[in-house]
XYZ file of C-alpha atoms in Angstrom:
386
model
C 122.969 218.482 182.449
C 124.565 221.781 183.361
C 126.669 220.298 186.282
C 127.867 217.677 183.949
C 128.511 219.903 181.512
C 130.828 221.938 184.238
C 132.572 218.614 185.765
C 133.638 217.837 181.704
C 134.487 221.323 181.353
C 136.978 221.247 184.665
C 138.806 218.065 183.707
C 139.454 219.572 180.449
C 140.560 222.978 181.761
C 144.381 221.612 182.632
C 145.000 219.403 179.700
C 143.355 222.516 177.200
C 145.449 224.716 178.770
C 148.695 222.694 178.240
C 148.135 222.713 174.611
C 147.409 225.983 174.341
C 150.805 226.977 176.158
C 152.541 223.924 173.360
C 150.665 225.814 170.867
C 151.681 229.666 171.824
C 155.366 228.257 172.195
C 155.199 226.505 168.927
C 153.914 229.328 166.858
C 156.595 231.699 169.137
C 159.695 229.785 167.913
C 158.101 229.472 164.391
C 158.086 233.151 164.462
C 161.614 233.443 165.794
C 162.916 230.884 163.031
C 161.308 232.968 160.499
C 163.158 235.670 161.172
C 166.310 234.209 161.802
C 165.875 232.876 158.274
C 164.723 236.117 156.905
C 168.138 237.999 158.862
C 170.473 235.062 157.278
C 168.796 235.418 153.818
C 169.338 239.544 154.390
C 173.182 239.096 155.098
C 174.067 236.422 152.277
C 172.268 239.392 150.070
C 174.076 241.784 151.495
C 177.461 239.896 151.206
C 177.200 239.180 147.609
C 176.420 242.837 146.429
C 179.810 244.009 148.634
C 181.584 241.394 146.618
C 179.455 241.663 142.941
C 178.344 245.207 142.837
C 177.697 244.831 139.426
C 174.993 242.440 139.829
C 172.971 244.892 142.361
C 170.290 245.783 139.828
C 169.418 241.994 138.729
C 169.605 241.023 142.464
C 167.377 243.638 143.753
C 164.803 243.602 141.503
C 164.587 239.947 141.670
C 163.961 240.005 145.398
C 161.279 243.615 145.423
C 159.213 241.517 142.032
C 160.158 238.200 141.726
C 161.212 237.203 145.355
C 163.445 233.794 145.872
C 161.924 230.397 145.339
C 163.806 227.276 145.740
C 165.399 225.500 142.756
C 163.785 222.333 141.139
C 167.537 220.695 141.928
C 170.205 221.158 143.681
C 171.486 224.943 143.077
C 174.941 226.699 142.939
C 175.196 226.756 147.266
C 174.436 223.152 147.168
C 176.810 222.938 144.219
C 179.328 224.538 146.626
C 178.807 222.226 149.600
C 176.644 224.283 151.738
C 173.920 222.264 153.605
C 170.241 223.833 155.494
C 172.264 223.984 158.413
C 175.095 226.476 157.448
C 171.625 228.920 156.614
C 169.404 227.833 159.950
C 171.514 227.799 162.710
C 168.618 227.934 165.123
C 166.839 225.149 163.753
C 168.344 222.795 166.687
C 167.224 224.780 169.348
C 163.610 224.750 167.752
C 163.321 220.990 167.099
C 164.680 220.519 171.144
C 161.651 223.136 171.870
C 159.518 220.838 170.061
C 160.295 217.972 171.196
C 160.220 219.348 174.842
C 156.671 220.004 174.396
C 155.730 217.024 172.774
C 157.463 214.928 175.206
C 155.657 217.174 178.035
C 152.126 216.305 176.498
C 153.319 212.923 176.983
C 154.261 213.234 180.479
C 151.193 215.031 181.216
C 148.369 212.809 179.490
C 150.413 209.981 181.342
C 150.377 211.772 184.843
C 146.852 212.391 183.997
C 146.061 209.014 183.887
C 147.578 207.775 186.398
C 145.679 210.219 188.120
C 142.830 209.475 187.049
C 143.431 205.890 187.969
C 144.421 206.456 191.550
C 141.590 208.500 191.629
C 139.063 205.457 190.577
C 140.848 203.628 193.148
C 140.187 205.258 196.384
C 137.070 206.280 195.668
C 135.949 202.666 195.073
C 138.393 202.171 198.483
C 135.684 204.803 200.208
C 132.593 202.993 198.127
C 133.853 199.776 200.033
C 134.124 201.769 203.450
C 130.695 202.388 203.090
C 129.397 199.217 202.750
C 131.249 197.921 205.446
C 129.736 200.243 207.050
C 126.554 199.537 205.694
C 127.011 195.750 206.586
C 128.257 196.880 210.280
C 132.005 195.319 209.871
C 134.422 196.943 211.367
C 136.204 200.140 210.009
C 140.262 201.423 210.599
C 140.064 204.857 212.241
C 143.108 206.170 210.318
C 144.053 206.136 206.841
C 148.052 205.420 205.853
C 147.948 206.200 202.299
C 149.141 210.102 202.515
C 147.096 211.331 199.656
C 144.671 214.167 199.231
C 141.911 211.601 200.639
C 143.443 210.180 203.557
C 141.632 212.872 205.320
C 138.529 212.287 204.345
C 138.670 208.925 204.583
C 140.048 208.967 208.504
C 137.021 211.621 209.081
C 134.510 209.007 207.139
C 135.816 206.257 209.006
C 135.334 208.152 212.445
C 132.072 209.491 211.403
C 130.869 205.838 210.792
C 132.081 204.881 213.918
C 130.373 207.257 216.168
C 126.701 206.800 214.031
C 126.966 203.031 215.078
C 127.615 203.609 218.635
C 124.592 206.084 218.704
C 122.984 203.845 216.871
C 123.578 201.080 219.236
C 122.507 203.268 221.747
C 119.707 204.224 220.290
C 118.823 200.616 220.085
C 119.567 199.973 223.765
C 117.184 202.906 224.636
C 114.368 201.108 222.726
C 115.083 197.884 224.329
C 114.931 199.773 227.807
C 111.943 201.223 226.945
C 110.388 197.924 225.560
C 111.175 195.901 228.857
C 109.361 199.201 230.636
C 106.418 199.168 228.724
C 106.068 195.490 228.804
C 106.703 195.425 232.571
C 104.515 198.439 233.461
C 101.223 196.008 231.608
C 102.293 193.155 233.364
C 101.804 194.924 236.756
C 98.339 196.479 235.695
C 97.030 192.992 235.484
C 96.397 192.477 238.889
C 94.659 195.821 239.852
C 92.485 195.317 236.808
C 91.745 191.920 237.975
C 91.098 193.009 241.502
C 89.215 196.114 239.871
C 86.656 193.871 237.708
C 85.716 191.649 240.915
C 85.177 194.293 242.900
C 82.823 196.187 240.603
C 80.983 192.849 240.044
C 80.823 192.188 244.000
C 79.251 195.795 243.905
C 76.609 195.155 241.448
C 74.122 198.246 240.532
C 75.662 201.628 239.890
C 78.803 201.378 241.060
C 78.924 198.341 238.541
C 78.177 200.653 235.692
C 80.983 202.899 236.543
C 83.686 200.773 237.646
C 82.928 198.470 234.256
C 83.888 201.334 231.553
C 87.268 202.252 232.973
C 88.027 198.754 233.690
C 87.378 198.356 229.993
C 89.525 200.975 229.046
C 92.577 200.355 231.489
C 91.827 196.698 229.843
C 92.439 198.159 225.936
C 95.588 200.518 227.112
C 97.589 197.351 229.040
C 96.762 195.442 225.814
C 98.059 198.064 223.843
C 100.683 198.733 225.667
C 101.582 195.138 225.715
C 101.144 195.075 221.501
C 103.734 198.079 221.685
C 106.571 196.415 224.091
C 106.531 193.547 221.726
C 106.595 195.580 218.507
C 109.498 197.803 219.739
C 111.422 194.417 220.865
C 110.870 192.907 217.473
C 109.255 190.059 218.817
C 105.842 189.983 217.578
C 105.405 186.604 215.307
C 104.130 187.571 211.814
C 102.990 185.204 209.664
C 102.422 186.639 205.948
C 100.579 184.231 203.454
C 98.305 184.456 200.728
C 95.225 186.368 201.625
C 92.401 188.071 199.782
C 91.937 191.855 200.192
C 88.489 192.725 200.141
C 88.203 189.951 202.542
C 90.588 191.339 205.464
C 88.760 194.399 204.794
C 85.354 192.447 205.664
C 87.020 190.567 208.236
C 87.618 193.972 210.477
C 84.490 195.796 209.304
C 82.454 192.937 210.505
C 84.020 193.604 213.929
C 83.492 197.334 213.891
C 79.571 196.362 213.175
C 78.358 196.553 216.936
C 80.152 200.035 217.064
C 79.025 201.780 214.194
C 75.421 200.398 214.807
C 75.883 202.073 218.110
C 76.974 205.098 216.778
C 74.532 204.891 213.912
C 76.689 204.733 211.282
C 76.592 202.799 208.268
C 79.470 201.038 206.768
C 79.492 200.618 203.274
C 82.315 198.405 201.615
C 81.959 198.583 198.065
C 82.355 194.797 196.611
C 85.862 194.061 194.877
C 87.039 190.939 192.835
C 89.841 189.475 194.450
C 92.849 191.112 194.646
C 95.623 188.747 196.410
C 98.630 190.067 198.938
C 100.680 188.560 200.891
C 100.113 189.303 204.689
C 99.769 188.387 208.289
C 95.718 187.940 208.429
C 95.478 188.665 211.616
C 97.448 191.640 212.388
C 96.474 193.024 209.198
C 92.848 192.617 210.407
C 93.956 194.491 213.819
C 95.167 197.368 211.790
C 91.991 197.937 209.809
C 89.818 197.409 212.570
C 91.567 200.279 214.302
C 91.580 202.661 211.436
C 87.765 201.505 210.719
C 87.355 202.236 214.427
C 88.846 206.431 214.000
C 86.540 206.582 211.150
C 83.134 205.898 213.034
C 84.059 207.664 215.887
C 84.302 210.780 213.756
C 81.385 209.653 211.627
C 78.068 211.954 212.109
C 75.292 209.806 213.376
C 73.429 209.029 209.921
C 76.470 209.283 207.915
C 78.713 206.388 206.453
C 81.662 205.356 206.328
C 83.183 203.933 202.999
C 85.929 201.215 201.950
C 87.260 200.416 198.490
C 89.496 198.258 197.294
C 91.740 198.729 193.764
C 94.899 196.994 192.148
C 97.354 198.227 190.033
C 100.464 196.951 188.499
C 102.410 198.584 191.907
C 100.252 197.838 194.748
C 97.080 196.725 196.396
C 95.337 199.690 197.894
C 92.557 199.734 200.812
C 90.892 202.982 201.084
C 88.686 203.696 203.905
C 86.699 207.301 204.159
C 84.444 208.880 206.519
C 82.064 211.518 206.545
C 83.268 213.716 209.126
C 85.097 216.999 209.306
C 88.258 215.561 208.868
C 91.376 215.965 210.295
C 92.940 219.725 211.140
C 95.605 220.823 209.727
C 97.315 220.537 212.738
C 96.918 217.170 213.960
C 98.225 215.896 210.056
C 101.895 215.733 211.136
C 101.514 214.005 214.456
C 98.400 211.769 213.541
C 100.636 208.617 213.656
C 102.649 209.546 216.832
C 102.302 207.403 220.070
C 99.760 208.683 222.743
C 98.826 212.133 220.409
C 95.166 212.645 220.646
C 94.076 215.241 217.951
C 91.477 217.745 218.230
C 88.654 215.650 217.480
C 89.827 213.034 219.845
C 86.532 211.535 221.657
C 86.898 211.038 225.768
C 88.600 207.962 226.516
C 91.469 207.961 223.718
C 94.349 206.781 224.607
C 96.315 207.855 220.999
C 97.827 204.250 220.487
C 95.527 202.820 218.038
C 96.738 204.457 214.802
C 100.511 204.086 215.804
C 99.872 200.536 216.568
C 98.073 200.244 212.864
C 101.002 201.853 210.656
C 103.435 199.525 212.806
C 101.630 196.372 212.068
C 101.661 197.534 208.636
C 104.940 199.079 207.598
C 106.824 195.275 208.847
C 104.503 194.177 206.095
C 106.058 195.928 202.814
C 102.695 197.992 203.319
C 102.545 202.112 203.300
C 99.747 203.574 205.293
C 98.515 207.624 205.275
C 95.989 209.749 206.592
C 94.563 212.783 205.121
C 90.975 215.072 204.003
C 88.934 213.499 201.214
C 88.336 215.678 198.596
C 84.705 215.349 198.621
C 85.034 215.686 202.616
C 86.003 213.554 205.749
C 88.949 212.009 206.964
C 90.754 209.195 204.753
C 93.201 206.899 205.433
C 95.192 205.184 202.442
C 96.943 201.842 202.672
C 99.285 200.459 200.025
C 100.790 196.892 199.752
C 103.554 197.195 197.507
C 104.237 193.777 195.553
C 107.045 191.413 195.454
């Protein structure tokens, strides 16, 4: 309110003080007349008592108690021929004042529109700039029009320029490192392979060690793989009309063999169904991996809790453990590639939860992490509708 207030106030400042000058001038010249009439007045007086000094009394005392007020007709001067101008000899040199300033509020409230209008213009010339811009078509790097905003609108066109080459770049870079990713999986296959045969050629003990980080080289090359083809944009989705709750049962029903291993319980409360539109499956993928951080920072005994609720805005999933939650420190870089937090169990390799707010945020879907009030670690996720 106050900058408006200040905007109205500075648009007003030039035209106020225009009229205020018209004004002062105005009341100057009035002043001036005045006493030109008043000095005229003063010498027909004086002329007529040189001439009639024997009418000095009634003319004196008419003008210190009676004054001089105009006749209801025409008088003895107008009788004689005299006109306003013989008496008001300045009276052209006022009305040209006047008429000056009139005709320079004229000029002025029509420069200021003009103004005003070649002001609307370019700045809807810059609005369209932008949205070229915005629509990646192709800007001029120079501006020919020689106003006050060629400038700015040479430096915006520039400015525009350089973001989409480094934005092209940037894009390039992520390509790059797509192809890298994607290639460096590829060539674990075959070690892994080779790997899993020989631990199963072993047999026994060295079985039982080979077998786990086989298992886990197996998760981080499909990971890996999930993230080459999410940063090349070419990872099919498929929304359609799916049920909530369901998904939600869909990925706890995976998790089951883990938290029974980990003896923890998983409680998802029952909802009525609350439709989105989604990918099933890589929906699915993301909740099993946030189920999955929740029981492996679920206490043995403890649970691990999902809701589902609907409002007019968005479908929300909320999934809660029991656990000491996350530390303050690990908050800001919880959804960062390959960051394991301080609670980060042996074997992590720091993808999972990256992977889940990528699946979800090309699906119109919001996900966050945070501490329960009542305690725990609790991750939010919100389908927005339409």
């Amino acid at each position: 309110m106050k900058q408006a207030i200040f905007r109205a106030a500075r648009q007003l400042a030039l035209p106020g003080a225009c009229l205020l000058t018209a004004a002062l001038t105005a009341a100057c010249f009035l002043h001036w007349h005045a006493q030109r009439q008043l000095l005229l007045l003063d010498g027909f007086c004086t002329a007529l008592l040189a001439r009639a000094p024997d009418c000095a009394d009634a003319v004196l005392t008419q003008a210190k108690f009676g004054g001089f007020t105009a006749p209801a007709g025409p008088g003895v001067l107008a009788d004689l021929g005299y006109t306003a101008q013989d008496f008001a000899p300045g009276a052209g040199p006022f009305a040209a004042a006047l008429a000056a300033a009139a005709l320079g509020l004229c000029l002025l409230g029509a420069a200021l529109a003009v103004s005003g209008r070649r002001l609307r213009r370019r700045v809807r010339q810059l609005t369209e700039r932008l949205e070229d811009a915005r629509a990646e078509r192709p800007l001029p790097l120079w501006d020919d029009s020689g106003d006050l905003f060629g400038p700015l609108a040479d430096e915006l066109g520039k400015t525009v320029t350089e973001l989409n080459h480094t934005r092209q770049a940037a894009l390039d870079a992520r390509d790059r490192f797509a192809r890298s990713l994607a290639d460096i999986a590829h060539q674990l296959k075959t070690p892994l392979a080779a790997l899993s045969l020989a631990g199963q050629a072993a047999g026994g003990a060295v079985r039982r060690q080979i077998e786990p980080q086989v298992e886990r080289l197996t998760r981080l090359e499909e990971a890996l793989l999930l993230l080459a083809r999410l940063d090349a944009d070419a990872l099919p989705l498929r929304p359609a009309e799916t049920d909530a709750f369901t998904l939600l049962m869909l990925a706890a029903d995976q998790v089951q063999p883990l938290a029974a291993e980990a003896g923890v319980t998983l409680d998802i409360r029952e909802a009525p169904p609350m439709a989105l539109r989604a990918d099933p499956d890589w929906t699915v993928e993301a909740l099993l991996n946030l189920l999955k951080n929740c029981v492996e920072h679920a206490p043995a005994g403890s649970a691990v809790h999902g809701v589902c609720t609907r409002n007019a805005l968005y479908t929300e999933i909320v999934l809660r453990d029991e656990g000491a939650g996350f530390a303050a420190a690990d908050l800001p870089h919880l959804f960062e590639r390959f960051y394991r937090g301080q609670g980060a169990r042996p074997g992590s390799t720091g993808i999972g939860l990256a992977i889940a707010r990528e699946l979800l945020a090309r699906q119109n879907a919001v996900l966050n992490a945070g501490n329960a009030p009542q305690g725990g670690g609790q991750f939010t996720v919100r389908f927005y509708l339409g």
